Amino acid sequence: VQPKLSLPGLDSAQLTLSVYLRNNTDKPVTGTLSAAIEDIKLAQEATLQPGETREVFFKPEDCKELTVANPRVWWPHPLGPQELYTMDMAFTAGKQLSDTARVRFGIRGITSVINKDHWREYQVNGKPILIRGGAWMTSDMMLNLSHDRYAALIGYARNANLNMLRSEGFSIRETEDFYNLCDEAGIMVTQQI
């Protein structure tokens, strides 16, 4: 989900939804891709050739439902609440459910500029924000990753009034659980390469 939030009013947002579909068979497959975000329900037909992978979109210019009036806006800690939405997607070929995906996301706008003093300045939802962050390493080098350990460590970052973690480039890519907990805590994440 790629949100485009209207600034500075925060009174509407346009959502672009996308997913990669892959046909792992040796025959063409035609089916229905459906997406649901709360009261928004969308569907479109897609045909994939044998072995084809294609990104399929739902765009606001094609689906008026994807322009959301007065969205609940996600803010980093401690600027405001961490409002989150859930999107469910499914692909059905004939009457057979082929695959599903669930994504949690926040509607927010993050930009940066070089200010008059030649420093990078970040803005979230049109408001300047001072980044207070720290380096994030894998929570367990033996890869015994657990929800409780993630929750505790991310909670410590929030309690220390951090609002961003930098995931080290030489570390493993983090799990969906890590990113979801950061979203819930209002902690932004940047990936060092």
Coordinates of C-alpha atoms in Angstrom, one line a residue, residues 11 63 93 96 118 124 134:
D11 CA -8.0 15.7 4.9
C63 CA -11.0 3.2 -8.2
A93 CA -8.7 -19.0 -9.8
Q96 CA -10.3 -22.3 -5.9
H118 CA 22.7 22.3 4.7
V124 CA 6.2 13.6 8.8
G134 CA 19.7 4.2 17.4

